[in-house]
Coordinates of C-alpha atoms in Angstrom, one line a residue:
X1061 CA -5.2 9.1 -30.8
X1062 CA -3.4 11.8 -32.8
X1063 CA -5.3 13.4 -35.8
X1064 CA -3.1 12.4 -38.9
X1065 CA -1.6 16.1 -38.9
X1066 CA 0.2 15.0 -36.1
X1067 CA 3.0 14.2 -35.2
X1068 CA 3.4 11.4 -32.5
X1069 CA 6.8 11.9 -30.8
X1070 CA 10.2 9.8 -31.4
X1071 CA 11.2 7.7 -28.4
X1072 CA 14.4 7.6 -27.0
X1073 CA 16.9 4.7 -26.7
X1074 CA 16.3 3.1 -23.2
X1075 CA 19.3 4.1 -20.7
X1076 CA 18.9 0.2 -19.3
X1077 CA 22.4 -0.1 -17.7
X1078 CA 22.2 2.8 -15.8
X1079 CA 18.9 2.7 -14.9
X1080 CA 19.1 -1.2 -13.9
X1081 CA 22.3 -0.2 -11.7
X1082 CA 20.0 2.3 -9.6
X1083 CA 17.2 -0.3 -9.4
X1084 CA 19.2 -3.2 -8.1
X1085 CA 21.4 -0.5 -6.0
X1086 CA 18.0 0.4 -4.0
X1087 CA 16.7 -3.8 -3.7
X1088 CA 19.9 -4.5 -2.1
X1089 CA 19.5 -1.6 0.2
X1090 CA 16.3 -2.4 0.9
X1091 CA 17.1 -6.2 1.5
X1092 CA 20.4 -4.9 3.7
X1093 CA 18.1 -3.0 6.1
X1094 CA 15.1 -5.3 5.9
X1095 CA 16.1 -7.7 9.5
X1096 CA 16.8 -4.3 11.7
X1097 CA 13.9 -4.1 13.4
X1098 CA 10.8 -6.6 13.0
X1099 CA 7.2 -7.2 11.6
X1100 CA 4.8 -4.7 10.5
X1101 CA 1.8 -4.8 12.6
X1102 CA 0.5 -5.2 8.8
X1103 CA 2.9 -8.4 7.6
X1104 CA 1.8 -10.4 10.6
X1105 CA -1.7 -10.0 9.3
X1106 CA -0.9 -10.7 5.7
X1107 CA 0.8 -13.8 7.0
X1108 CA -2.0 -15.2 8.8
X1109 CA -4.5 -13.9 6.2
X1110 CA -2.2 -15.9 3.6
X1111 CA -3.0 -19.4 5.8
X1112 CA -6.5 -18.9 5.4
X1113 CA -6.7 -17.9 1.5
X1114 CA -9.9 -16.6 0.0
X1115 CA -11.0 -14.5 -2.8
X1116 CA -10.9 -11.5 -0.7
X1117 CA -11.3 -10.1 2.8
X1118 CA -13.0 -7.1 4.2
X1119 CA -10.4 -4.9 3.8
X1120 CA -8.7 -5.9 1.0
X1121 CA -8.6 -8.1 -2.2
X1122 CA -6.5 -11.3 -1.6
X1123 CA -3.4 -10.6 -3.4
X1124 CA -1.1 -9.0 -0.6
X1125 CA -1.6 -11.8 1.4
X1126 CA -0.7 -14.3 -0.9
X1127 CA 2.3 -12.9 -2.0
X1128 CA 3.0 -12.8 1.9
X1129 CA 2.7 -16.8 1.4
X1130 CA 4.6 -16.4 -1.4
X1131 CA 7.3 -14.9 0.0
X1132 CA 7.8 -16.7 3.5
X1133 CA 7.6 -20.1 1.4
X1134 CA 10.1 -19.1 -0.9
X1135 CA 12.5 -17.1 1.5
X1136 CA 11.2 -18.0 4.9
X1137 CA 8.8 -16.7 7.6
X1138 CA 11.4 -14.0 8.8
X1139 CA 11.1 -9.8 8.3
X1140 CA 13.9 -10.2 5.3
X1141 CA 12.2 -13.2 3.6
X1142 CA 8.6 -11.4 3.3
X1143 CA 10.3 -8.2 2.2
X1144 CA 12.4 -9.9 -0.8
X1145 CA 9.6 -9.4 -2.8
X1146 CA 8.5 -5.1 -2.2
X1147 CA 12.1 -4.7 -2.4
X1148 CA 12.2 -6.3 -6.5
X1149 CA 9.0 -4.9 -7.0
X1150 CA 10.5 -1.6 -6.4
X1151 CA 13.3 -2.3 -8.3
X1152 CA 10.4 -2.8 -11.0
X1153 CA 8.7 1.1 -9.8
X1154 CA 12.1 2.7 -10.6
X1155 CA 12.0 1.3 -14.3
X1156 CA 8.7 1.9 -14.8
X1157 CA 9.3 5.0 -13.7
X1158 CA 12.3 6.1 -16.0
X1159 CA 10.4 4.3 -18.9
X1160 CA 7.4 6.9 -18.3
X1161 CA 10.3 9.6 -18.6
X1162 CA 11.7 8.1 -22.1
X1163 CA 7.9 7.8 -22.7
X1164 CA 7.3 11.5 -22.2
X1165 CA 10.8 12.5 -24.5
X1166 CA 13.5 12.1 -22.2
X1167 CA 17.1 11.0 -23.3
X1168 CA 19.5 9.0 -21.3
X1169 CA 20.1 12.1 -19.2
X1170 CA 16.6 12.4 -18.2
X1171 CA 15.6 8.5 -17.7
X1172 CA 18.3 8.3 -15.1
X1173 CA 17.6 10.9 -13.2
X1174 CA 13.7 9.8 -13.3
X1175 CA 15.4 6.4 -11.9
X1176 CA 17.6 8.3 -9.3
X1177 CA 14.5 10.9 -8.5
X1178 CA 12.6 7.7 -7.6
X1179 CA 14.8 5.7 -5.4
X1180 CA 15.6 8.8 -3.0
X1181 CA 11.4 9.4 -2.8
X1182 CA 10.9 8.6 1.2
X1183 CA 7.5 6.9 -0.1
X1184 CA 9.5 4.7 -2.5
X1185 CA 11.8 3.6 0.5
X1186 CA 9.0 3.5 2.9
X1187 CA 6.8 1.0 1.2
X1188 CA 9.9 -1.0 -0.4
X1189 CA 11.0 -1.9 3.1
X1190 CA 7.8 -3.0 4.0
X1191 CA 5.2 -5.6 2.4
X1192 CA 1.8 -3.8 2.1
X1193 CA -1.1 -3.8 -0.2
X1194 CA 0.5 0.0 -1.4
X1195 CA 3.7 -1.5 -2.2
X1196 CA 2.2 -3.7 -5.4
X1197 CA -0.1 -0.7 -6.3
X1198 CA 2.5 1.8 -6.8
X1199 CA 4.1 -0.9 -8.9
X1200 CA 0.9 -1.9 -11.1
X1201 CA 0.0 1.9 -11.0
X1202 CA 2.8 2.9 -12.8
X1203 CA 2.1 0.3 -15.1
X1204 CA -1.1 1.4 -16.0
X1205 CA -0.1 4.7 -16.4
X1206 CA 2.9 3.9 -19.1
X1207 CA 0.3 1.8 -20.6
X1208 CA -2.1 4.5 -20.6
X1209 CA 1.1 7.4 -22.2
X1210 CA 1.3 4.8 -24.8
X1211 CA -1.8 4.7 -25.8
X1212 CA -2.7 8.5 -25.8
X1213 CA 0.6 8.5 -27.7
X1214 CA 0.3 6.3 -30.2
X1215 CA -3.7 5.3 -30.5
X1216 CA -2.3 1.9 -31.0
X1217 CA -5.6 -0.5 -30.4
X1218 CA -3.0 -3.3 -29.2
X1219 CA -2.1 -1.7 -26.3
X1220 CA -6.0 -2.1 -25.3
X1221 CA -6.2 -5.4 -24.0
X1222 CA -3.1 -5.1 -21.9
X1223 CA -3.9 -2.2 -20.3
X1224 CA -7.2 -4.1 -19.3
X1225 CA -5.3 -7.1 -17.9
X1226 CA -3.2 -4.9 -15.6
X1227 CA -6.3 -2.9 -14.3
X1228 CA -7.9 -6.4 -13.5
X1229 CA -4.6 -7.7 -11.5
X1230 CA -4.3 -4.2 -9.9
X1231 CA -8.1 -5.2 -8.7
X1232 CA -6.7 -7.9 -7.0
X1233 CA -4.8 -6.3 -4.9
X1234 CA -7.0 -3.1 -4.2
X1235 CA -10.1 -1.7 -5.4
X1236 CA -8.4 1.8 -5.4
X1237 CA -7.8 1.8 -8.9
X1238 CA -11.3 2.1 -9.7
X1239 CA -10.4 5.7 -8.6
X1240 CA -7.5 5.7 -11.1
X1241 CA -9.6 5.0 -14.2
X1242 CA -12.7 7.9 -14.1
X1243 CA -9.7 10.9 -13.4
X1244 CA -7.5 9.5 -16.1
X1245 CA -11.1 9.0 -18.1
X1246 CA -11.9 12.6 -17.4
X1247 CA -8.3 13.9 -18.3
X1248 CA -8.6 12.1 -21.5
X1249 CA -11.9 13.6 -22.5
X1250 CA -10.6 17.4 -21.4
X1251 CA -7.3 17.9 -21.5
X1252 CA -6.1 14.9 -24.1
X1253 CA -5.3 14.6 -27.9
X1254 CA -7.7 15.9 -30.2
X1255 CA -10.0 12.5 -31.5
X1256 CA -8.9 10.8 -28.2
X1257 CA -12.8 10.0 -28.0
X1258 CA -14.8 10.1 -31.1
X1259 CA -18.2 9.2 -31.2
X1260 CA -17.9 6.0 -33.5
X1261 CA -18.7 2.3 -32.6
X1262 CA -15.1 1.0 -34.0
X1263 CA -13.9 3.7 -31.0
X1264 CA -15.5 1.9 -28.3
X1265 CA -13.8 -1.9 -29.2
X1266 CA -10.8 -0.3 -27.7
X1267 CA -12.3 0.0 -24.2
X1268 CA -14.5 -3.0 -24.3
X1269 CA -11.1 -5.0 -25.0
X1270 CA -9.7 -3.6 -22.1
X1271 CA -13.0 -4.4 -19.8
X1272 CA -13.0 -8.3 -21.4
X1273 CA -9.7 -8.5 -20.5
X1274 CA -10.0 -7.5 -16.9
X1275 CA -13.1 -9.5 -16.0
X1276 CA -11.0 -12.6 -15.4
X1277 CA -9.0 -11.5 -13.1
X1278 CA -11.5 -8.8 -11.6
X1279 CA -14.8 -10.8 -11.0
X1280 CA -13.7 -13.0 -8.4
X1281 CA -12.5 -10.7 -5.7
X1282 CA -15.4 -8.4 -7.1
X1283 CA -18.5 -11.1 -6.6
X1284 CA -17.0 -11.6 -2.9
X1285 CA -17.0 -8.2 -1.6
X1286 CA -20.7 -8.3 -3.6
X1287 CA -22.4 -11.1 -2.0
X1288 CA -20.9 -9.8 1.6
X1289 CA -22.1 -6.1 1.1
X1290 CA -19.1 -4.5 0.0
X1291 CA -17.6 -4.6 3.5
X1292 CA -14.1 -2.8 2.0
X1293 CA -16.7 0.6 1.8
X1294 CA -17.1 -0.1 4.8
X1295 CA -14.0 0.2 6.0
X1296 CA -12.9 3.2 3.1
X1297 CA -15.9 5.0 5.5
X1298 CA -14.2 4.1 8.3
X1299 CA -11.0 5.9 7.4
X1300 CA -12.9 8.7 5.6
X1301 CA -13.8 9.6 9.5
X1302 CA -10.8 8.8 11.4
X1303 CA -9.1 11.1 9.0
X1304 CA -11.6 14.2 9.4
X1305 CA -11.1 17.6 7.6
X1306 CA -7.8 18.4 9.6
X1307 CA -6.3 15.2 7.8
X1308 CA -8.0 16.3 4.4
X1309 CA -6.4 19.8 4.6
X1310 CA -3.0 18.1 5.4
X1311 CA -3.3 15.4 2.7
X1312 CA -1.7 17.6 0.3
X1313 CA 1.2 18.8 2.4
X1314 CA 2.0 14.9 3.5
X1315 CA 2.0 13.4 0.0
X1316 CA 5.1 15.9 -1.2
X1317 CA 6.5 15.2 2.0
X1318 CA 6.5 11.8 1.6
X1319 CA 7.5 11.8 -2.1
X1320 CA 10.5 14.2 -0.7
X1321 CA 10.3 18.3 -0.8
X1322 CA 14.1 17.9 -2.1
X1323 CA 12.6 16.4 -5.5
X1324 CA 9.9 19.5 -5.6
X1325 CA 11.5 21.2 -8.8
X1326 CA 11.0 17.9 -10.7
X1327 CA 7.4 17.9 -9.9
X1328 CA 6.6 21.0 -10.3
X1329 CA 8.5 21.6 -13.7
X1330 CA 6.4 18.2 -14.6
X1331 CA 3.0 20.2 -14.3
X1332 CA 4.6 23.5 -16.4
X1333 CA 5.8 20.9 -19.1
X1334 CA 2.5 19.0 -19.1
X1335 CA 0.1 22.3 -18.7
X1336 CA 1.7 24.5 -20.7
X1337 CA 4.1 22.3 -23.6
X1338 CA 2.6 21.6 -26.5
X1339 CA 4.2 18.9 -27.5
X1340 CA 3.0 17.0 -24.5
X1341 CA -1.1 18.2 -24.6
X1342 CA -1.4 14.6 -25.2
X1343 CA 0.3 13.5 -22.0
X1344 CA -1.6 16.4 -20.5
X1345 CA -4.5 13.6 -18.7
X1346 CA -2.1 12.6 -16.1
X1347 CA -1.9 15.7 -14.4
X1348 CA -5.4 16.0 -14.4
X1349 CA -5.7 12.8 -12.9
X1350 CA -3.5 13.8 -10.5
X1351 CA -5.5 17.2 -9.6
X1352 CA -8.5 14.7 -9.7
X1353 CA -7.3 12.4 -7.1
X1354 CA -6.1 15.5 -4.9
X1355 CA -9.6 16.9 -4.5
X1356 CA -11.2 13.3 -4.2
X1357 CA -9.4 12.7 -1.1
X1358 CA -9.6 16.5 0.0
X1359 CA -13.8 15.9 -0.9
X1360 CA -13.9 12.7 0.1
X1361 CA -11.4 11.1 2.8
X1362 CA -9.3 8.9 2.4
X1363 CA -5.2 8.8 2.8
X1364 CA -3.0 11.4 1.4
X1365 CA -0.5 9.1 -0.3
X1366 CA -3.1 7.4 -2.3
X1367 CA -2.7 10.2 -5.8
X1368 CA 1.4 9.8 -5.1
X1369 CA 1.9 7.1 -8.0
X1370 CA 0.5 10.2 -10.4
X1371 CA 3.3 12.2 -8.8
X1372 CA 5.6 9.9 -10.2
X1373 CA 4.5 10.2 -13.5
X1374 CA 4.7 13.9 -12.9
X1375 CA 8.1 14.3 -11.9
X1376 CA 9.3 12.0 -14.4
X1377 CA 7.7 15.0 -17.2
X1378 CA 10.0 17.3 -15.3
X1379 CA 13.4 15.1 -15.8
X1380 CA 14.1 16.1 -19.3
X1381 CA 14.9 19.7 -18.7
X1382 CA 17.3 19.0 -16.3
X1383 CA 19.1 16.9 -18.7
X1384 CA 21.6 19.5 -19.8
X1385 CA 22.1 21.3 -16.7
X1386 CA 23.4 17.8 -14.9
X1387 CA 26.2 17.9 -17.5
X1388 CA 27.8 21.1 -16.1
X1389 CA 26.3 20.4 -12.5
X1390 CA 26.8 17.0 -12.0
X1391 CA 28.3 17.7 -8.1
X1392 CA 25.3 19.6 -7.3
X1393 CA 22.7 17.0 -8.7
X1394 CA 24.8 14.4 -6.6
X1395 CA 24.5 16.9 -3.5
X1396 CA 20.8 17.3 -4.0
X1397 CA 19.8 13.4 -4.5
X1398 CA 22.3 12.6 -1.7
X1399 CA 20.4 15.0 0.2
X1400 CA 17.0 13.4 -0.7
X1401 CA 18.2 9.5 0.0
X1402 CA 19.7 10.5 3.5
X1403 CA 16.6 12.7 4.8
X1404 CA 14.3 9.9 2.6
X1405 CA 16.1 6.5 4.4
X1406 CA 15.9 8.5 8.2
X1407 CA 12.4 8.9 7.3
X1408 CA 11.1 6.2 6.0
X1409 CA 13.9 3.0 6.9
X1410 CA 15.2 1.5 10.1
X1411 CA 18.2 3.2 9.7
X1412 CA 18.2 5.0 13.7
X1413 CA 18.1 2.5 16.4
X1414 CA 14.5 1.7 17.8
X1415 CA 15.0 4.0 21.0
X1416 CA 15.2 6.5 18.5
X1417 CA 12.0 6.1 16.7
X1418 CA 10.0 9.6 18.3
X1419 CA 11.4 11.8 15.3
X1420 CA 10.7 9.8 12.1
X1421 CA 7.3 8.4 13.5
X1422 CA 6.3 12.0 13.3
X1423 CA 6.5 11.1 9.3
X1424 CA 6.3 7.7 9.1
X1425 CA 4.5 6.1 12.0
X1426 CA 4.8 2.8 10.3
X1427 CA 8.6 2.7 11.6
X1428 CA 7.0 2.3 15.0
X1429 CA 4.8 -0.7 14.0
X1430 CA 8.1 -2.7 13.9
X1431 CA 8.7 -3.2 17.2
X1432 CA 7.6 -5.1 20.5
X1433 CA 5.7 -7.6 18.9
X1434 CA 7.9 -10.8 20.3
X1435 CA 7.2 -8.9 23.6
X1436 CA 3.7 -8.5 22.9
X1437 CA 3.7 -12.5 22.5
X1438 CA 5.4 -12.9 25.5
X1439 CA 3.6 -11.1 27.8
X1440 CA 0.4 -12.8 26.7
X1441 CA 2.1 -16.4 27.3
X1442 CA 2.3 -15.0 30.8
X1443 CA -1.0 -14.2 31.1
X1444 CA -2.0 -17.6 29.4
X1445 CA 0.5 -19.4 32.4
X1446 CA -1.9 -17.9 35.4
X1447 CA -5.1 -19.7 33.6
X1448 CA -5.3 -23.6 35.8
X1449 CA -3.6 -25.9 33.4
X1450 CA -6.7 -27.6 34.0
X1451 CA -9.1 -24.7 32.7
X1452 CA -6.9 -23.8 29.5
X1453 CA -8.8 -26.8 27.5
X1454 CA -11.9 -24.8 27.5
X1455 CA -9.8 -21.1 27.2
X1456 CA -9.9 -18.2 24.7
X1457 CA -7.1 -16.2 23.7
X1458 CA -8.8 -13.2 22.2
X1459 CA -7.5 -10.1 21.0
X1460 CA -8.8 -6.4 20.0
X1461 CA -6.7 -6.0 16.5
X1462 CA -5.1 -8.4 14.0
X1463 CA -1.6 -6.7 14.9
X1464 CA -2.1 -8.5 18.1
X1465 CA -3.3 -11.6 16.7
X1466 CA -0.8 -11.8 13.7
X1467 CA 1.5 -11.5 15.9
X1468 CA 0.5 -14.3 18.9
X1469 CA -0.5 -16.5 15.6
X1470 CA 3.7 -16.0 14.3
X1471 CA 5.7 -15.9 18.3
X1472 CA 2.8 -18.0 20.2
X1473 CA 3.4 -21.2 19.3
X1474 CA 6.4 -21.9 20.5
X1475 CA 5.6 -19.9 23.9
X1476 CA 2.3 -23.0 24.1
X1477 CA -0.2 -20.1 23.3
X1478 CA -3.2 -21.4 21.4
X1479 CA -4.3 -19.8 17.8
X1480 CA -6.3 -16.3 18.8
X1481 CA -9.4 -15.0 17.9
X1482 CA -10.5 -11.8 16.9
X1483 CA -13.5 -9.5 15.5
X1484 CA -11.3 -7.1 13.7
X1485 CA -11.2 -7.5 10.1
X1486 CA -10.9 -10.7 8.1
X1487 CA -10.3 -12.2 11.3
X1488 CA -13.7 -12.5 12.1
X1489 CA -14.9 -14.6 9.8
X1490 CA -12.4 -17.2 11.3
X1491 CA -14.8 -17.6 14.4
X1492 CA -16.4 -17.5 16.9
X1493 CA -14.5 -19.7 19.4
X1494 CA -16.7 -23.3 20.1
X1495 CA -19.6 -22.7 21.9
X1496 CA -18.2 -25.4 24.2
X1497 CA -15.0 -22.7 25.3
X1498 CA -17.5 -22.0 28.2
X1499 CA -13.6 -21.6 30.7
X1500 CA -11.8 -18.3 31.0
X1501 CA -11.0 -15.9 28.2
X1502 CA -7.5 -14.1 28.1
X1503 CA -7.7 -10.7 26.4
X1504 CA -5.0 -7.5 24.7
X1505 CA -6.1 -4.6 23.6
X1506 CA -4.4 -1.6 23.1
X1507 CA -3.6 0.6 26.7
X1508 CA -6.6 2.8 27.3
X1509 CA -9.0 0.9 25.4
X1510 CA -10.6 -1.2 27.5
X1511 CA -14.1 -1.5 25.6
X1512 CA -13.1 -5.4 24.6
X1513 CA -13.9 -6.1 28.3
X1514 CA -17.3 -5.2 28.7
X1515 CA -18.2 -8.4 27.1
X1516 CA -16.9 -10.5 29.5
X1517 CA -16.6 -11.1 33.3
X1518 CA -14.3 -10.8 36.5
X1519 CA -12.0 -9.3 34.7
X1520 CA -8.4 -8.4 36.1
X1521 CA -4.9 -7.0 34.4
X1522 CA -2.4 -10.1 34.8
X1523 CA 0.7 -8.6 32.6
X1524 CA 1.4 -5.7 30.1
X1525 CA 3.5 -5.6 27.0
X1526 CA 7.1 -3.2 27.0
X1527 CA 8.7 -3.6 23.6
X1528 CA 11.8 -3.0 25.7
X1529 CA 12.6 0.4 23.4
X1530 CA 10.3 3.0 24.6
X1531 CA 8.7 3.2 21.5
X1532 CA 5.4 4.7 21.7
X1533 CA 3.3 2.7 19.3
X1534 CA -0.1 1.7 20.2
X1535 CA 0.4 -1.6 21.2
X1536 CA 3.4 -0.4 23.9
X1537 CA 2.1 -0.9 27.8
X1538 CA -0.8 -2.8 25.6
X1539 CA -3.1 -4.9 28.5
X1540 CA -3.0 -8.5 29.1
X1541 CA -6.5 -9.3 30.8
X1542 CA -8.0 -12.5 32.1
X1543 CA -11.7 -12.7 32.8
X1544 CA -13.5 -15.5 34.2
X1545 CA -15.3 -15.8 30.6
X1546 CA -18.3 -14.1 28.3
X1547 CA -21.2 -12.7 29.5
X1548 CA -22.7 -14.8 26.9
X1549 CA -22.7 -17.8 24.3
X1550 CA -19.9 -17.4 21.9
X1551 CA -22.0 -18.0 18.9
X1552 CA -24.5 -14.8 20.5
X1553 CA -21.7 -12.7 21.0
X1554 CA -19.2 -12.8 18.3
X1555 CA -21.6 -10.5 16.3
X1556 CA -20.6 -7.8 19.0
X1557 CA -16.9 -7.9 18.5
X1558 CA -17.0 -7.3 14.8
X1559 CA -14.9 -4.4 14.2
X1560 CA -13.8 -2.6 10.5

């Protein structure tokens, strides 16, 4: 939305080979590693989430599990066959990613090193390897925020209606870009091109495009978290107190850790070009949002990595100047991204054998999630074998988390364990057990949590779970627990065991 004195800046031809090379180069590294170790605690939940589709669950949209499905149908119900897809959508972030650098001016130069930048990020690598709900909105994110760079660029009205659609799919995956919109909304109106928001009626079609556009896709997963009391606050509180101010303070300091403190100089030579270039004023709202985001989750709660898509669009601003310099310093760029992929992939993929996990859990403490869970499975089948074969008609297999129950749902069939229940999250709307279950109820819960148990009666420790690696995750030395059965009717007490 450029006055007619100015200028609107000259794109760049697209650097497509090289920046396509670099893309496929991470999938297949990402595809290579994706078998080493096992499920995310997280994947075995999508996977059962995905058997039991619905227009949303109570912490999340329905999206992430579907493409769970999705990819298990299409690849099969293994670690590499549900981690096809993250690894092409992040083929898809590294584009999007140099695009936003041609977007902001850069040449060939710059657009590949935005590409290279973005597959050594740890977080890049991290949530490539692994299929999550933050895997598809870094993807989408970016997407928005081109879309948005194109508008502010050119003021083109067309550009409307898809920026819409992509908000509304992005809602369908996560309601965190309802975050994205106001800071980019409030970067617009103070920091963006002159006439960005004028107070004419032909000015507002453009943003009531975008909102017809994303009711399609947005409504659905919107009217369900409506009509059940918007249960995904509920759990945003949830994590808003788990993370307290200590976590707040260090949200900061994580995020640039994760993105990679070796690709520092392109971020921060993104915020001089956007804050002080004039050239770029117009581009000027993404930072903002960035700065936005930062002291929402600082204010607020919430995860540190959730402004890092913004960081992308940041360092991408800072690839240009570098442009020059990589033609007489070409070893030392090498030296520097090499430098980032290595200390990114030990970080962030399951590069180190899993007795080795202590160092990058203190980073990543997803790595740890990966392991134990056909153990997990198995120590609960031989907790299920000490029920009388007699009694196991009328048994519960119950568990505290849906880590535990993704996982006996995947392994427990063929060790003859039943389907579990559970309170925790979506899971509990799959319940409660029959009120004619009236035999013995096996639990797991985590080691030294033992509140599932005050439910229920006579209850005893028949087995624990040792993923066999000494990793200390939270299911490791979990407890396998058989009680003679509720203290009351299933359909009574089911409301008790519903956990966010």
């Amino acid at each position: 939305m450029h006055t007619r004195g100015d200028a609107q800046p000259c794109l760049r031809l697209f650097a497509a080979g090289p920046v396509g090379g670099i893309a496929a180069a991470t999938a297949t590294l990402l595809i290579a590693l994706s078998g080493r170790y096992g499920f995310h605690r997280d994947e075995l939940y999508f996977l059962l989430a995905g058997r039991h589709p619905a227009w949303g669950y109570p912490d999340q949209p329905p999206l992430t599990p579907l493409l769970a499905r999705l990819g298990a149908e299409l690849f099969g119900s293994t670690p590499t066959g549900v981690r096809i897809l993250p690894a092409l959508l992040t083929a898809v972030t590294i584009t999007l990613t140099a695009l936003i650098a041609r977007e902001l001016g850069a040449g060939r130069g710059g657009q590949v090193l935005a590409a290279g930048a973005a597959a050594c990020s740890g977080y890049t690598l991290g949530i490539g390897h692994l299929l999550s709900t933050a895997t598809f909105d870094l993807t989408v994110w970016l997407a928005i925020i081109l879309l948005t760079l194109r508008l502010l660029r050119t003021g083109e009205f067309r550009w409307w209606p898809c920026l819409g659609a992509l908000v509304g799919i992005a809602l369908l995956n996560k309601l965190l870009v309802l975050g994205l919109l106001p800071a980019l909304a409030l970067g617009a109106l103070t920091a963006g091109p002159r006439g960005f928001f004028v107070p004419r009626l032909r000015a507002l079609l453009g943003p009531l495009t975008a909102v017809l556009a994303a009711l399609p896709f947005a409504i659905p997963t919107l009217w369900w978290q409506a009509v059940r009391g918007w249960p995904e606050l509920t759990v945003a509180h949830g994590i808003s107190a788990d993370v307290g101010i200590g976590g707040r303070l260090l949200a900061l300091p994580m995020q640039l850790l994760q993105f990679s403190p070796v690709l520092a100089p392109l971020w921060l030579t993104g915020l001089s070009r956007l804050s002080r270039r004039p050239e770029l004023r117009w581009a000027r709202p993404v930072a903002v949002a960035w700065v936005v985001l930062c002291l929402l989750v600082l204010a607020g709660g919430g995860k540190g990595y959730y402004p890092i898509p913004l960081l992308y669009a940041i360092s991408a601003a800072g690839c240009e100047p570098y442009a020059h310099w990589i033609r007489e310093h070409r070893a030392k760029l090498a030296g520097g991204l090499l430098a980032a992929l290595l200390t990114s992939a030990l970080a962030a993929l399951p590069v180190l054998p899993a007795s080795a996990l202590t160092v990058p859990m203190a980073v990543d403490p997803d790595l740890g999630e990966e392991v134990g869970w056909p153990q997990l499975a198995r120590a609960t089948a031989s907790g299920w074998e000490a029920i009388p074969a007699d009694q196991r008609t009328n048994a519960v297999l119950l568990t505290a988390n849906y880590g535990e129950a993704g996982a006996i749902a995947r392994y427990g069939p063929a060790l003859g364990l039943p389907a579990p229940y559970s309170g925790h999250m979506g899971l509990y709307a799959w319940g409660p057990p029959s009120a004619a279950a009236t035999g013995p109820v096996l639990l797991v819960h985590p080691a030294g949590y033992p509140e599932l148990e005050q439910h229920f009666t006579a209850c005893h420790t028949v087995a624990r779970v040792d993923n066999g690696h000494g990793t200390a995750n939270q299911e490791q030395h979990a407890a396998v627990v058989l009680c003679a059965g509720p203290d009351r009717p299933w359909p009574v007490l089911w409301p008790l065991l519903r956990r966010y």
